[in-house]
């Protein structure tokens, strides 16, 4: 059953709008996703919204009706409201007509099964939500086991990161860890840690990657700390033929991931 809310000052609307801030997302354990494509990806991954918000008076797309039915079946709420309020929730002047509120879903390192995939993506101190969302999309595209966020990375459940992931935030396993904990977990089982760095002459295509391969991408501005590089099993770099000395972090992750994927396909 739908509930209609028309006032900006309504406590529920205020609560949902607060999810645009990390401290409120963390407190609530919830995050916001918008748009039919992303919400459909969520449903296909077995996740129904805790709360579904739709624009009043609109004829829902059949997929949106399916999402609404799943929300109700899972015991969630469906809110019908104005386009202006939807815009406030999404932070966009031209919002899409459907928004879902979901439980966040980070997975502890100890619960990761490294045997499920040949490729795992690891990022350290990543700051840009667009980069993080793009890396999630890359992980989905190459069949990665998941994305492990090391140290103080941007929130993977921010509106911007979720939007950039185009639904991959629901298809990819996400784990958060500090470096010593990650390293201890990694060394407790099989896995090769490969870092991208300017401090090596080893071409990324001159290496045979051993599954499972954990690809480590550093901060956009500083790259990887020296002691983190020292902990890698190998360092590689991509040739830079122009004046730029490095690639964007998300681009580097994509290039590396596809090289590992191509090698695994040829075995």
Coordinates of C-alpha atoms in Angstrom, one line a residue:
X1 CA 0.0 0.0 0.0
X2 CA 1.3 3.5 -0.9
X3 CA 1.6 6.4 1.5
X4 CA 1.4 9.9 0.1
X5 CA 3.7 12.6 1.5
X6 CA 3.6 16.1 0.1
X7 CA 5.4 18.2 2.6
X8 CA 9.1 19.0 2.6
X9 CA 9.0 19.2 6.4
X10 CA 7.7 15.7 6.8
X11 CA 10.0 13.7 9.2
X12 CA 10.3 10.8 6.8
X13 CA 11.4 13.1 3.9
X14 CA 13.9 14.8 6.2
X15 CA 15.3 11.4 7.3
X16 CA 15.6 10.2 3.7
X17 CA 17.2 13.4 2.6
X18 CA 19.8 13.1 5.4
X19 CA 21.1 9.9 3.7
X20 CA 23.0 12.2 1.4
X21 CA 25.4 12.6 4.2
X22 CA 27.8 9.9 5.2
X23 CA 27.3 10.2 9.0
X24 CA 23.6 9.7 8.6
X25 CA 24.1 6.7 6.2
X26 CA 26.4 5.1 8.7
X27 CA 24.0 5.7 11.6
X28 CA 21.0 4.3 9.7
X29 CA 22.8 1.6 7.8
X30 CA 20.9 2.8 4.7
X31 CA 21.7 4.4 1.4
X32 CA 19.9 5.9 -1.5
X33 CA 19.8 4.7 -5.1
X34 CA 17.9 6.4 -8.0
X35 CA 16.7 5.4 -11.4
X36 CA 14.9 2.4 -12.9
X37 CA 18.1 0.9 -14.3
X38 CA 19.9 0.8 -11.0
X39 CA 16.9 -0.3 -9.0
X40 CA 16.3 -3.1 -11.5
X41 CA 19.9 -4.2 -11.1
X42 CA 19.3 -4.3 -7.4
X43 CA 16.2 -6.5 -7.8
X44 CA 17.9 -8.8 -10.2
X45 CA 20.6 -9.2 -7.5
X46 CA 18.0 -10.2 -4.9
X47 CA 17.7 -6.8 -3.2
X48 CA 14.4 -5.1 -2.7
X49 CA 14.2 -1.5 -1.3
X50 CA 13.4 -0.9 2.4
X51 CA 11.6 2.2 1.1
X52 CA 10.5 3.0 -2.4
X53 CA 9.8 6.6 -3.4
X54 CA 7.8 7.3 -6.6
X55 CA 6.4 10.4 -8.2
X56 CA 2.7 10.8 -7.7
X57 CA 0.4 10.5 -10.6
X58 CA 2.8 8.7 -12.9
X59 CA 2.1 5.5 -14.8
X60 CA 4.9 3.3 -13.6
X61 CA 7.0 1.3 -16.1
X62 CA 6.3 -2.5 -15.8
X63 CA 9.8 -2.9 -14.2
X64 CA 9.0 -0.2 -11.7
X65 CA 5.8 -2.0 -10.8
X66 CA 7.8 -5.1 -10.3
X67 CA 10.1 -3.3 -7.9
X68 CA 7.1 -1.9 -6.0
X69 CA 5.6 -5.4 -5.7
X70 CA 8.9 -6.7 -4.4
X71 CA 9.2 -3.9 -1.9
X72 CA 5.7 -4.6 -0.5
X73 CA 6.4 -8.3 -0.4
X74 CA 9.6 -7.8 1.6
X75 CA 7.7 -5.6 4.1
X76 CA 9.0 -2.3 2.8
X77 CA 7.2 1.0 2.5
X78 CA 6.1 2.7 -0.7
X79 CA 5.9 6.5 -0.7
X80 CA 4.2 8.6 -3.3
X81 CA 5.4 12.2 -3.5
X82 CA 6.0 15.2 -5.7
X83 CA 8.7 15.6 -8.3
X84 CA 10.0 18.5 -6.3
X85 CA 10.6 16.3 -3.2
X86 CA 12.2 13.6 -5.4
X87 CA 14.6 16.3 -6.6
X88 CA 15.5 17.2 -3.1
X89 CA 16.2 13.6 -2.2
X90 CA 18.3 13.0 -5.3
X91 CA 20.1 16.4 -5.3
X92 CA 19.4 16.8 -9.1
X93 CA 17.2 19.4 -10.8
X94 CA 16.0 16.8 -13.3
X95 CA 15.6 13.7 -11.1
X96 CA 14.4 10.3 -12.2
X97 CA 10.9 9.3 -11.0
X98 CA 11.9 6.5 -8.7
X99 CA 14.3 6.2 -5.7
X100 CA 15.0 3.3 -3.5
X101 CA 16.4 3.2 0.0
X102 CA 18.5 0.1 0.7
X103 CA 20.4 -1.5 3.5
X104 CA 24.2 -1.1 3.0
X105 CA 26.0 -4.4 2.6
X106 CA 29.7 -4.3 3.3
X107 CA 31.1 -7.8 3.9
X108 CA 33.8 -8.5 6.5
X109 CA 37.1 -9.8 5.1
X110 CA 36.8 -13.0 7.0
X111 CA 33.6 -13.8 5.0
X112 CA 35.1 -13.3 1.6
X113 CA 35.7 -16.5 -0.5
X114 CA 38.7 -15.8 -2.6
X115 CA 38.1 -19.0 -4.6
X116 CA 35.0 -17.6 -6.3
X117 CA 36.9 -15.4 -8.8
X118 CA 40.3 -15.0 -10.5
X119 CA 40.2 -11.2 -10.1
X120 CA 39.8 -9.0 -7.1
X121 CA 40.0 -5.3 -7.1
X122 CA 41.6 -3.4 -4.2
X123 CA 41.8 0.4 -3.8
X124 CA 43.7 2.4 -1.3
X125 CA 42.6 5.8 0.0
X126 CA 40.5 6.5 -3.1
X127 CA 38.8 9.9 -2.9
X128 CA 36.6 10.4 -5.9
X129 CA 33.2 8.7 -5.8
X130 CA 33.0 8.7 -9.6
X131 CA 36.2 6.7 -9.8
X132 CA 35.0 4.3 -7.1
X133 CA 31.7 3.8 -9.0
X134 CA 33.5 3.2 -12.2
X135 CA 35.8 0.6 -10.6
X136 CA 32.7 -1.2 -9.3
X137 CA 31.4 -1.3 -12.9
X138 CA 34.7 -2.6 -14.1
X139 CA 34.6 -5.3 -11.5
X140 CA 31.1 -6.4 -12.6
X141 CA 32.3 -6.4 -16.3
X142 CA 35.3 -8.6 -15.7
X143 CA 33.6 -10.9 -13.2
X144 CA 35.7 -9.8 -10.2
X145 CA 35.0 -11.3 -6.9
X146 CA 34.6 -7.9 -5.4
X147 CA 36.1 -4.6 -4.3
X148 CA 38.1 -4.2 -1.2
X149 CA 38.5 -0.6 0.1
X150 CA 41.7 0.0 2.1
X151 CA 42.1 2.7 4.7
X152 CA 40.0 5.9 4.3
X153 CA 38.3 5.6 1.0
X154 CA 35.3 7.5 -0.2
X155 CA 32.0 6.0 0.8
X156 CA 30.9 3.4 -1.7
X157 CA 27.3 4.0 -0.7
X158 CA 27.3 7.7 -1.4
X159 CA 24.8 9.0 -3.9
X160 CA 27.5 9.9 -6.4
X161 CA 29.3 6.5 -6.1
X162 CA 26.1 4.5 -6.4
X163 CA 25.1 6.6 -9.4
X164 CA 28.5 6.1 -11.1
X165 CA 28.4 2.3 -10.5
X166 CA 25.2 2.0 -12.6
X167 CA 24.0 -0.8 -10.4
X168 CA 27.3 -2.6 -9.8
X169 CA 27.1 -1.5 -6.2
X170 CA 24.5 -4.3 -5.9
X171 CA 26.3 -6.9 -8.0
X172 CA 29.8 -6.6 -6.4
X173 CA 30.9 -7.7 -3.0
X174 CA 32.3 -4.7 -1.1
X175 CA 34.6 -5.0 1.9
X176 CA 36.3 -2.4 4.0
X177 CA 39.6 -2.9 5.8
X178 CA 42.8 -1.3 7.2
X179 CA 46.0 -2.3 5.5
X180 CA 47.5 -4.6 8.2
X181 CA 44.2 -6.5 8.5
X182 CA 43.9 -6.9 4.7
X183 CA 47.5 -8.1 4.4
X184 CA 47.1 -10.6 7.2
X185 CA 43.9 -11.9 5.6
X186 CA 45.5 -12.1 2.1
X187 CA 48.6 -14.0 3.3
X188 CA 46.4 -16.5 5.1
X189 CA 45.5 -18.1 1.8
X190 CA 46.2 -18.1 -2.0
X191 CA 46.4 -14.8 -3.8
X192 CA 49.0 -12.7 -5.6
X193 CA 49.0 -8.9 -4.8
X194 CA 49.8 -6.8 -7.8
X195 CA 50.3 -3.1 -7.4
X196 CA 50.3 -0.4 -10.1
X197 CA 53.3 1.9 -9.7
X198 CA 55.6 4.3 -11.4
X199 CA 58.5 2.9 -9.3
X200 CA 59.1 -0.1 -11.6
X201 CA 60.2 -1.0 -15.1
X202 CA 58.0 -4.1 -15.3
X203 CA 55.4 -3.7 -18.1
X204 CA 51.9 -4.9 -17.1
X205 CA 51.7 -7.1 -20.2
X206 CA 55.1 -8.8 -19.5
X207 CA 53.8 -10.5 -16.4
X208 CA 51.9 -13.8 -16.0
X209 CA 49.2 -13.3 -13.4
X210 CA 48.5 -16.1 -11.0
X211 CA 44.9 -16.5 -9.8
X212 CA 43.4 -15.2 -7.7
X213 CA 45.0 -11.9 -8.6
X214 CA 44.4 -8.9 -6.3
X215 CA 44.9 -5.7 -8.2
X216 CA 45.9 -2.8 -6.0
X217 CA 45.2 0.7 -7.1
X218 CA 46.5 3.7 -5.1
X219 CA 45.2 7.2 -4.3
X220 CA 44.5 9.4 -7.3
X221 CA 47.1 12.0 -6.4
X222 CA 49.8 10.1 -4.4
X223 CA 49.5 6.6 -5.7
X224 CA 50.5 3.8 -3.3
X225 CA 52.6 4.5 -0.2
X226 CA 56.1 3.0 -0.5
X227 CA 55.6 0.5 2.3
X228 CA 52.5 -0.7 0.6
X229 CA 54.4 -1.2 -2.6
X230 CA 57.0 -3.2 -0.7
X231 CA 54.3 -5.6 0.5
X232 CA 53.2 -6.3 -3.1
X233 CA 54.2 -9.6 -4.7
X234 CA 55.0 -7.6 -7.9
X235 CA 54.7 -4.0 -9.2
X236 CA 53.7 -3.2 -12.8
X237 CA 53.1 -0.1 -14.8
X238 CA 51.4 0.8 -18.1
X239 CA 53.5 2.5 -20.8
X240 CA 52.8 6.2 -21.1
X241 CA 53.6 7.4 -24.6
X242 CA 52.6 11.0 -24.2
X243 CA 53.3 13.7 -21.7
X244 CA 51.1 12.4 -18.9
X245 CA 52.9 10.3 -16.3
X246 CA 49.9 8.3 -15.1
X247 CA 46.4 7.2 -15.9
X248 CA 43.2 8.1 -14.0
X249 CA 42.8 5.5 -11.1
X250 CA 39.6 4.1 -12.6
X251 CA 41.1 3.8 -16.1
X252 CA 44.2 2.1 -14.7
X253 CA 42.0 -0.4 -12.8
X254 CA 40.1 -1.2 -16.0
X255 CA 43.2 -1.7 -18.1
X256 CA 44.7 -4.0 -15.5
X257 CA 41.5 -5.9 -14.9
X258 CA 41.1 -6.7 -18.6
X259 CA 44.7 -7.8 -18.9
X260 CA 44.2 -10.3 -16.1
X261 CA 40.9 -11.4 -17.6
X262 CA 42.4 -11.8 -21.1
X263 CA 45.2 -13.9 -19.7
X264 CA 42.7 -16.1 -17.8
X265 CA 40.6 -16.6 -21.0
X266 CA 43.7 -17.8 -22.9
X267 CA 44.7 -20.5 -20.4

